[in-house]
Amino acid sequence: MTALGASLVMGGAALAQSDAMSDDPFVPEGYELTGQTRTCLPLRSIDDITPLNEDAWLVTTNSRDAYVSRVNGGCRAATRPFTYLSYSVPGAQLCRGEIVTVMDQGMNSPVGSCSIGTFEELSPLPEDAS
C-alpha cells in the first residue's frame, strides 16, 4: 500500500473559540448535528480542516459537506498561528484513529499530535428571514 500524505496550512486563520462555536462546544456556529456519522472520508474529497478549539475540528469537503471531528490527545497547538496539520495514511481515506501531527511552519518541526475522531455530519442552520 502506498502512503498518502497531506498538509493544511493554518497561517493564523484559526477562529477564536468564542467566535466559532455555538452553545455546544463541538458544533460551529451556524450548524447543527444531523446525527449521521462516518468513520472515514476519502482524502480526495477533503477540502479543508480547521481546528475550532483544542478538542474539535471542522472538516469541509469539496462537495460542501461539513463534519466536526472530536480529536484526542495533544493537539493544543493546532489553533496557533503559523502551524499546519500533517498526516500520512496507508490508503486513500482519512479515518477515525489516524494520527495527525501539528507542525510549526517556521521550524518545520512537530509541536503536537493527536488522533482524529469520528466525523459527525453537520447541516447549516437556515438563515434568519428578517
Short mmCIF file of N, CA and C in Angstrom, two decimals:
data_model
loop_
_atom_site.label_atom_id
_atom_site.label_comp_id
_atom_site.label_asym_id
_atom_site.label_seq_id
_atom_site.Cartn_x
_atom_site.Cartn_y
_atom_site.Cartn_z
N MET A 1 0.83 -1.18 0.00
CA MET A 1 0.00 0.00 0.00
C MET A 1 0.87 1.25 0.00
N THR A 2 0.47 2.21 -0.73
CA THR A 2 1.20 3.47 -0.79
C THR A 2 0.65 4.41 0.26
N ALA A 3 1.54 5.03 0.99
CA ALA A 3 1.10 6.01 2.00
C ALA A 3 0.83 7.33 1.32
N LEU A 4 -0.32 7.89 1.61
CA LEU A 4 -0.66 9.21 1.10
C LEU A 4 -0.56 10.20 2.24
N GLY A 5 -0.11 11.39 1.96
CA GLY A 5 0.01 12.40 2.99
C GLY A 5 -0.61 13.69 2.53
N ALA A 6 -0.93 14.53 3.49
CA ALA A 6 -1.48 15.84 3.16
C ALA A 6 -1.12 16.81 4.25
N SER A 7 -1.05 18.06 3.89
CA SER A 7 -0.77 19.12 4.85
C SER A 7 -1.72 20.27 4.60
N LEU A 8 -2.15 20.89 5.67
CA LEU A 8 -3.02 22.06 5.58
C LEU A 8 -2.40 23.17 6.40
N VAL A 9 -2.14 24.31 5.80
CA VAL A 9 -1.51 25.43 6.49
C VAL A 9 -2.56 26.19 7.26
N MET A 10 -2.25 26.49 8.52
CA MET A 10 -3.18 27.20 9.37
C MET A 10 -2.84 28.68 9.45
N GLY A 11 -1.69 29.15 8.99
CA GLY A 11 -1.24 30.52 8.87
C GLY A 11 -1.98 31.60 9.61
N GLY A 12 -2.40 31.37 10.81
CA GLY A 12 -3.04 32.42 11.59
C GLY A 12 -4.51 32.58 11.29
N ALA A 13 -5.11 31.71 10.52
CA ALA A 13 -6.50 31.87 10.14
C ALA A 13 -7.47 31.17 11.07
N ALA A 14 -6.97 30.52 12.10
CA ALA A 14 -7.88 29.82 13.01
C ALA A 14 -8.79 30.81 13.72
N LEU A 15 -10.03 30.38 13.92
CA LEU A 15 -11.02 31.24 14.56
C LEU A 15 -10.91 31.15 16.07
N ALA A 16 -11.18 32.22 16.75
CA ALA A 16 -11.23 32.19 18.20
C ALA A 16 -12.42 31.35 18.61
N GLN A 17 -12.28 30.59 19.70
CA GLN A 17 -13.34 29.69 20.11
C GLN A 17 -14.65 30.43 20.32
N SER A 18 -14.63 31.59 20.94
CA SER A 18 -15.87 32.30 21.22
C SER A 18 -16.56 32.75 19.95
N ASP A 19 -15.82 32.98 18.87
CA ASP A 19 -16.41 33.40 17.61
C ASP A 19 -16.87 32.22 16.76
N ALA A 20 -16.28 31.06 16.95
CA ALA A 20 -16.52 29.95 16.04
C ALA A 20 -17.54 28.94 16.55
N MET A 21 -17.87 28.96 17.81
CA MET A 21 -18.65 27.88 18.37
C MET A 21 -20.03 28.33 18.83
N SER A 22 -20.99 27.42 18.78
CA SER A 22 -22.32 27.66 19.30
C SER A 22 -22.31 27.30 20.79
N ASP A 23 -23.50 27.07 21.36
CA ASP A 23 -23.58 26.69 22.77
C ASP A 23 -22.93 25.33 23.02
N ASP A 24 -23.02 24.42 22.07
CA ASP A 24 -22.35 23.14 22.17
C ASP A 24 -20.89 23.36 21.78
N PRO A 25 -19.94 23.04 22.65
CA PRO A 25 -18.53 23.35 22.35
C PRO A 25 -17.96 22.59 21.16
N PHE A 26 -18.72 21.66 20.59
CA PHE A 26 -18.22 20.90 19.45
C PHE A 26 -18.93 21.22 18.14
N VAL A 27 -19.90 22.13 18.17
CA VAL A 27 -20.65 22.46 16.96
C VAL A 27 -20.39 23.91 16.58
N PRO A 28 -19.83 24.15 15.38
CA PRO A 28 -19.57 25.53 14.96
C PRO A 28 -20.88 26.32 14.82
N GLU A 29 -20.79 27.61 15.08
CA GLU A 29 -21.95 28.47 14.95
C GLU A 29 -22.46 28.41 13.51
N GLY A 30 -23.79 28.37 13.37
CA GLY A 30 -24.40 28.30 12.04
C GLY A 30 -24.65 26.88 11.56
N TYR A 31 -24.31 25.89 12.39
CA TYR A 31 -24.51 24.48 12.03
C TYR A 31 -25.25 23.76 13.14
N GLU A 32 -25.81 22.61 12.79
CA GLU A 32 -26.36 21.68 13.77
C GLU A 32 -25.95 20.27 13.39
N LEU A 33 -25.86 19.39 14.38
CA LEU A 33 -25.53 17.99 14.11
C LEU A 33 -26.73 17.30 13.47
N THR A 34 -26.47 16.45 12.48
CA THR A 34 -27.56 15.71 11.82
C THR A 34 -27.82 14.37 12.49
N GLY A 35 -26.87 13.89 13.29
CA GLY A 35 -26.98 12.57 13.88
C GLY A 35 -26.29 11.49 13.04
N GLN A 36 -25.89 11.83 11.82
CA GLN A 36 -25.18 10.89 10.95
C GLN A 36 -23.68 10.99 11.21
N THR A 37 -23.00 9.85 11.19
CA THR A 37 -21.55 9.83 11.39
C THR A 37 -20.89 8.98 10.32
N ARG A 38 -19.60 9.26 10.13
CA ARG A 38 -18.77 8.46 9.22
C ARG A 38 -17.46 8.19 9.93
N THR A 39 -16.91 7.01 9.71
CA THR A 39 -15.62 6.70 10.32
C THR A 39 -14.46 7.11 9.42
N CYS A 40 -14.71 7.26 8.12
CA CYS A 40 -13.67 7.64 7.17
C CYS A 40 -14.22 8.63 6.14
N LEU A 41 -13.32 9.47 5.62
CA LEU A 41 -13.62 10.35 4.50
C LEU A 41 -12.55 10.15 3.44
N PRO A 42 -12.93 10.08 2.16
CA PRO A 42 -11.92 9.97 1.10
C PRO A 42 -11.02 11.21 1.10
N LEU A 43 -9.71 10.99 1.00
CA LEU A 43 -8.76 12.11 1.01
C LEU A 43 -9.04 13.10 -0.11
N ARG A 44 -9.40 12.60 -1.28
CA ARG A 44 -9.61 13.50 -2.42
C ARG A 44 -10.82 14.40 -2.23
N SER A 45 -11.72 14.05 -1.30
CA SER A 45 -12.90 14.88 -1.08
C SER A 45 -12.69 15.94 0.00
N ILE A 46 -11.63 15.82 0.81
CA ILE A 46 -11.40 16.78 1.89
C ILE A 46 -10.85 18.08 1.30
N ASP A 47 -11.58 19.16 1.56
CA ASP A 47 -11.17 20.48 1.07
C ASP A 47 -10.37 21.23 2.13
N ASP A 48 -10.81 21.15 3.40
CA ASP A 48 -10.17 21.93 4.46
C ASP A 48 -10.44 21.29 5.81
N ILE A 49 -9.47 21.41 6.70
CA ILE A 49 -9.64 21.03 8.11
C ILE A 49 -9.26 22.24 8.93
N THR A 50 -10.22 22.76 9.70
CA THR A 50 -9.99 23.95 10.51
C THR A 50 -10.15 23.61 11.98
N PRO A 51 -9.08 23.67 12.78
CA PRO A 51 -9.24 23.46 14.21
C PRO A 51 -10.11 24.57 14.81
N LEU A 52 -11.20 24.19 15.46
CA LEU A 52 -12.10 25.15 16.10
C LEU A 52 -11.65 25.47 17.51
N ASN A 53 -11.14 24.46 18.20
CA ASN A 53 -10.60 24.59 19.55
C ASN A 53 -9.69 23.39 19.77
N GLU A 54 -9.27 23.16 21.01
CA GLU A 54 -8.33 22.08 21.29
C GLU A 54 -8.93 20.70 21.06
N ASP A 55 -10.25 20.62 21.04
CA ASP A 55 -10.91 19.32 21.00
C ASP A 55 -11.72 19.02 19.75
N ALA A 56 -11.99 20.02 18.92
CA ALA A 56 -12.88 19.81 17.77
C ALA A 56 -12.35 20.51 16.52
N TRP A 57 -12.45 19.81 15.39
CA TRP A 57 -12.03 20.36 14.11
C TRP A 57 -13.19 20.31 13.13
N LEU A 58 -13.33 21.36 12.33
CA LEU A 58 -14.32 21.42 11.27
C LEU A 58 -13.67 20.88 9.99
N VAL A 59 -14.30 19.88 9.40
CA VAL A 59 -13.80 19.28 8.16
C VAL A 59 -14.81 19.58 7.06
N THR A 60 -14.37 20.26 6.01
CA THR A 60 -15.26 20.54 4.89
C THR A 60 -14.76 19.79 3.66
N THR A 61 -15.72 19.41 2.83
CA THR A 61 -15.38 18.66 1.62
C THR A 61 -15.61 19.51 0.39
N ASN A 62 -15.06 19.06 -0.72
CA ASN A 62 -15.24 19.81 -1.95
C ASN A 62 -16.66 19.70 -2.50
N SER A 63 -17.50 18.87 -1.90
CA SER A 63 -18.92 18.82 -2.26
C SER A 63 -19.76 19.63 -1.27
N ARG A 64 -19.08 20.45 -0.46
CA ARG A 64 -19.69 21.37 0.51
C ARG A 64 -20.33 20.68 1.71
N ASP A 65 -20.01 19.41 1.94
CA ASP A 65 -20.44 18.74 3.16
C ASP A 65 -19.54 19.22 4.29
N ALA A 66 -20.07 19.20 5.50
CA ALA A 66 -19.29 19.64 6.66
C ALA A 66 -19.43 18.61 7.78
N TYR A 67 -18.34 18.40 8.48
CA TYR A 67 -18.29 17.46 9.58
C TYR A 67 -17.51 18.09 10.73
N VAL A 68 -17.82 17.66 11.95
CA VAL A 68 -16.99 18.02 13.09
C VAL A 68 -16.35 16.72 13.57
N SER A 69 -15.07 16.80 13.91
CA SER A 69 -14.36 15.65 14.44
C SER A 69 -13.76 16.04 15.78
N ARG A 70 -14.06 15.25 16.79
CA ARG A 70 -13.50 15.48 18.12
C ARG A 70 -12.18 14.73 18.20
N VAL A 71 -11.10 15.47 18.40
CA VAL A 71 -9.77 14.86 18.39
C VAL A 71 -9.35 14.47 19.80
N ASN A 72 -8.45 13.50 19.88
CA ASN A 72 -7.95 13.02 21.17
C ASN A 72 -6.44 13.21 21.23
N GLY A 73 -5.97 13.78 22.33
CA GLY A 73 -4.52 13.90 22.51
C GLY A 73 -4.02 15.32 22.37
N GLY A 74 -2.71 15.45 22.31
CA GLY A 74 -2.04 16.74 22.42
C GLY A 74 -2.02 17.64 21.21
N CYS A 75 -3.15 17.99 20.67
CA CYS A 75 -3.20 18.91 19.52
C CYS A 75 -3.51 20.34 19.94
N ARG A 76 -3.09 20.72 21.13
CA ARG A 76 -3.38 22.07 21.63
C ARG A 76 -2.82 23.16 20.71
N ALA A 77 -1.73 22.91 20.07
CA ALA A 77 -1.09 23.93 19.23
C ALA A 77 -1.79 24.10 17.88
N ALA A 78 -2.78 23.29 17.57
CA ALA A 78 -3.41 23.33 16.25
C ALA A 78 -4.08 24.66 15.95
N THR A 79 -4.53 25.38 16.97
CA THR A 79 -5.20 26.66 16.73
C THR A 79 -4.22 27.83 16.71
N ARG A 80 -2.95 27.57 16.96
CA ARG A 80 -1.96 28.65 16.93
C ARG A 80 -1.69 29.11 15.51
N PRO A 81 -1.38 30.41 15.37
CA PRO A 81 -0.98 30.90 14.04
C PRO A 81 0.30 30.20 13.58
N PHE A 82 0.44 30.10 12.29
CA PHE A 82 1.65 29.57 11.65
C PHE A 82 1.95 28.13 12.01
N THR A 83 0.88 27.35 12.11
CA THR A 83 1.02 25.90 12.23
C THR A 83 0.23 25.27 11.09
N TYR A 84 0.56 24.04 10.78
CA TYR A 84 -0.23 23.31 9.79
C TYR A 84 -0.37 21.87 10.24
N LEU A 85 -1.35 21.19 9.67
CA LEU A 85 -1.63 19.80 10.01
C LEU A 85 -1.01 18.90 8.96
N SER A 86 -0.42 17.81 9.41
CA SER A 86 0.21 16.86 8.51
C SER A 86 -0.24 15.46 8.90
N TYR A 87 -0.53 14.65 7.90
CA TYR A 87 -0.89 13.27 8.18
C TYR A 87 -0.47 12.38 7.02
N SER A 88 -0.20 11.14 7.34
CA SER A 88 0.16 10.14 6.35
C SER A 88 -0.69 8.92 6.66
N VAL A 89 -1.45 8.47 5.69
CA VAL A 89 -2.35 7.35 5.92
C VAL A 89 -2.03 6.21 4.95
N PRO A 90 -2.35 4.97 5.32
CA PRO A 90 -1.99 3.83 4.48
C PRO A 90 -2.88 3.63 3.26
N GLY A 91 -3.94 4.38 3.12
CA GLY A 91 -4.84 4.21 1.99
C GLY A 91 -5.30 5.54 1.46
N ALA A 92 -6.46 5.55 0.86
CA ALA A 92 -6.99 6.76 0.22
C ALA A 92 -8.05 7.45 1.07
N GLN A 93 -8.09 7.12 2.37
CA GLN A 93 -9.08 7.73 3.25
C GLN A 93 -8.43 8.19 4.55
N LEU A 94 -9.03 9.22 5.15
CA LEU A 94 -8.67 9.65 6.49
C LEU A 94 -9.72 9.07 7.42
N CYS A 95 -9.30 8.26 8.36
CA CYS A 95 -10.24 7.52 9.20
C CYS A 95 -10.04 7.82 10.68
N ARG A 96 -11.10 7.56 11.44
CA ARG A 96 -11.05 7.70 12.89
C ARG A 96 -9.83 6.92 13.40
N GLY A 97 -9.11 7.53 14.32
CA GLY A 97 -7.94 6.90 14.90
C GLY A 97 -6.62 7.23 14.21
N GLU A 98 -6.69 7.82 13.01
CA GLU A 98 -5.45 8.20 12.31
C GLU A 98 -4.75 9.31 13.08
N ILE A 99 -3.44 9.28 13.10
CA ILE A 99 -2.65 10.28 13.82
C ILE A 99 -2.41 11.48 12.91
N VAL A 100 -2.70 12.66 13.45
CA VAL A 100 -2.45 13.93 12.76
C VAL A 100 -1.40 14.67 13.57
N THR A 101 -0.39 15.21 12.90
CA THR A 101 0.68 15.94 13.56
C THR A 101 0.52 17.43 13.29
N VAL A 102 0.65 18.23 14.34
CA VAL A 102 0.65 19.69 14.20
C VAL A 102 2.10 20.11 14.02
N MET A 103 2.36 20.82 12.92
CA MET A 103 3.72 21.23 12.58
C MET A 103 3.88 22.74 12.70
N ASP A 104 5.02 23.18 13.22
CA ASP A 104 5.37 24.60 13.25
C ASP A 104 5.85 24.98 11.86
N GLN A 105 5.21 25.98 11.27
CA GLN A 105 5.52 26.37 9.90
C GLN A 105 6.94 26.93 9.75
N GLY A 106 7.40 27.71 10.73
CA GLY A 106 8.73 28.31 10.63
C GLY A 106 9.85 27.32 10.82
N MET A 107 9.72 26.45 11.80
CA MET A 107 10.76 25.47 12.11
C MET A 107 10.57 24.16 11.36
N ASN A 108 9.37 23.97 10.78
CA ASN A 108 9.01 22.72 10.11
C ASN A 108 9.25 21.52 11.02
N SER A 109 8.83 21.68 12.28
CA SER A 109 9.01 20.62 13.26
C SER A 109 7.68 20.36 13.97
N PRO A 110 7.49 19.14 14.46
CA PRO A 110 6.23 18.81 15.14
C PRO A 110 6.12 19.52 16.48
N VAL A 111 4.91 19.99 16.78
CA VAL A 111 4.64 20.62 18.08
C VAL A 111 3.53 19.89 18.83
N GLY A 112 2.93 18.90 18.22
CA GLY A 112 1.88 18.12 18.86
C GLY A 112 1.33 17.09 17.89
N SER A 113 0.60 16.13 18.44
CA SER A 113 -0.08 15.16 17.60
C SER A 113 -1.28 14.62 18.34
N CYS A 114 -2.25 14.12 17.59
CA CYS A 114 -3.46 13.58 18.19
C CYS A 114 -4.11 12.64 17.19
N SER A 115 -5.12 11.93 17.65
CA SER A 115 -5.86 11.06 16.73
C SER A 115 -7.19 11.71 16.39
N ILE A 116 -7.57 11.57 15.14
CA ILE A 116 -8.81 12.17 14.67
C ILE A 116 -9.97 11.27 15.11
N GLY A 117 -11.10 11.89 15.40
CA GLY A 117 -12.26 11.14 15.85
C GLY A 117 -13.23 10.85 14.72
N THR A 118 -14.39 10.34 15.09
CA THR A 118 -15.47 10.10 14.14
C THR A 118 -15.87 11.41 13.49
N PHE A 119 -16.27 11.36 12.24
CA PHE A 119 -16.73 12.54 11.52
C PHE A 119 -18.25 12.65 11.71
N GLU A 120 -18.68 13.67 12.46
CA GLU A 120 -20.09 13.88 12.74
C GLU A 120 -20.64 14.90 11.75
N GLU A 121 -21.62 14.48 10.95
CA GLU A 121 -22.14 15.34 9.89
C GLU A 121 -22.86 16.57 10.45
N LEU A 122 -22.62 17.70 9.80
CA LEU A 122 -23.25 18.96 10.17
C LEU A 122 -24.17 19.42 9.05
N SER A 123 -25.20 20.13 9.44
CA SER A 123 -26.11 20.74 8.47
C SER A 123 -26.18 22.23 8.78
N PRO A 124 -26.11 23.08 7.75
CA PRO A 124 -26.21 24.52 8.02
C PRO A 124 -27.60 24.87 8.53
N LEU A 125 -27.63 25.76 9.52
CA LEU A 125 -28.91 26.25 10.01
C LEU A 125 -29.51 27.19 8.97
N PRO A 126 -30.84 27.22 8.86
CA PRO A 126 -31.44 28.16 7.92
C PRO A 126 -31.15 29.59 8.35
N GLU A 127 -30.93 30.46 7.36
CA GLU A 127 -30.68 31.87 7.66
C GLU A 127 -31.96 32.52 8.15
N ASP A 128 -31.81 33.51 9.06
CA ASP A 128 -32.98 34.24 9.54
C ASP A 128 -33.62 34.99 8.39
N ALA A 129 -34.91 34.96 8.34
CA ALA A 129 -35.65 35.65 7.28
C ALA A 129 -36.10 37.01 7.75
N SER A 130 -35.17 37.80 8.27
CA SER A 130 -35.55 39.12 8.79
C SER A 130 -35.33 40.22 7.81
#
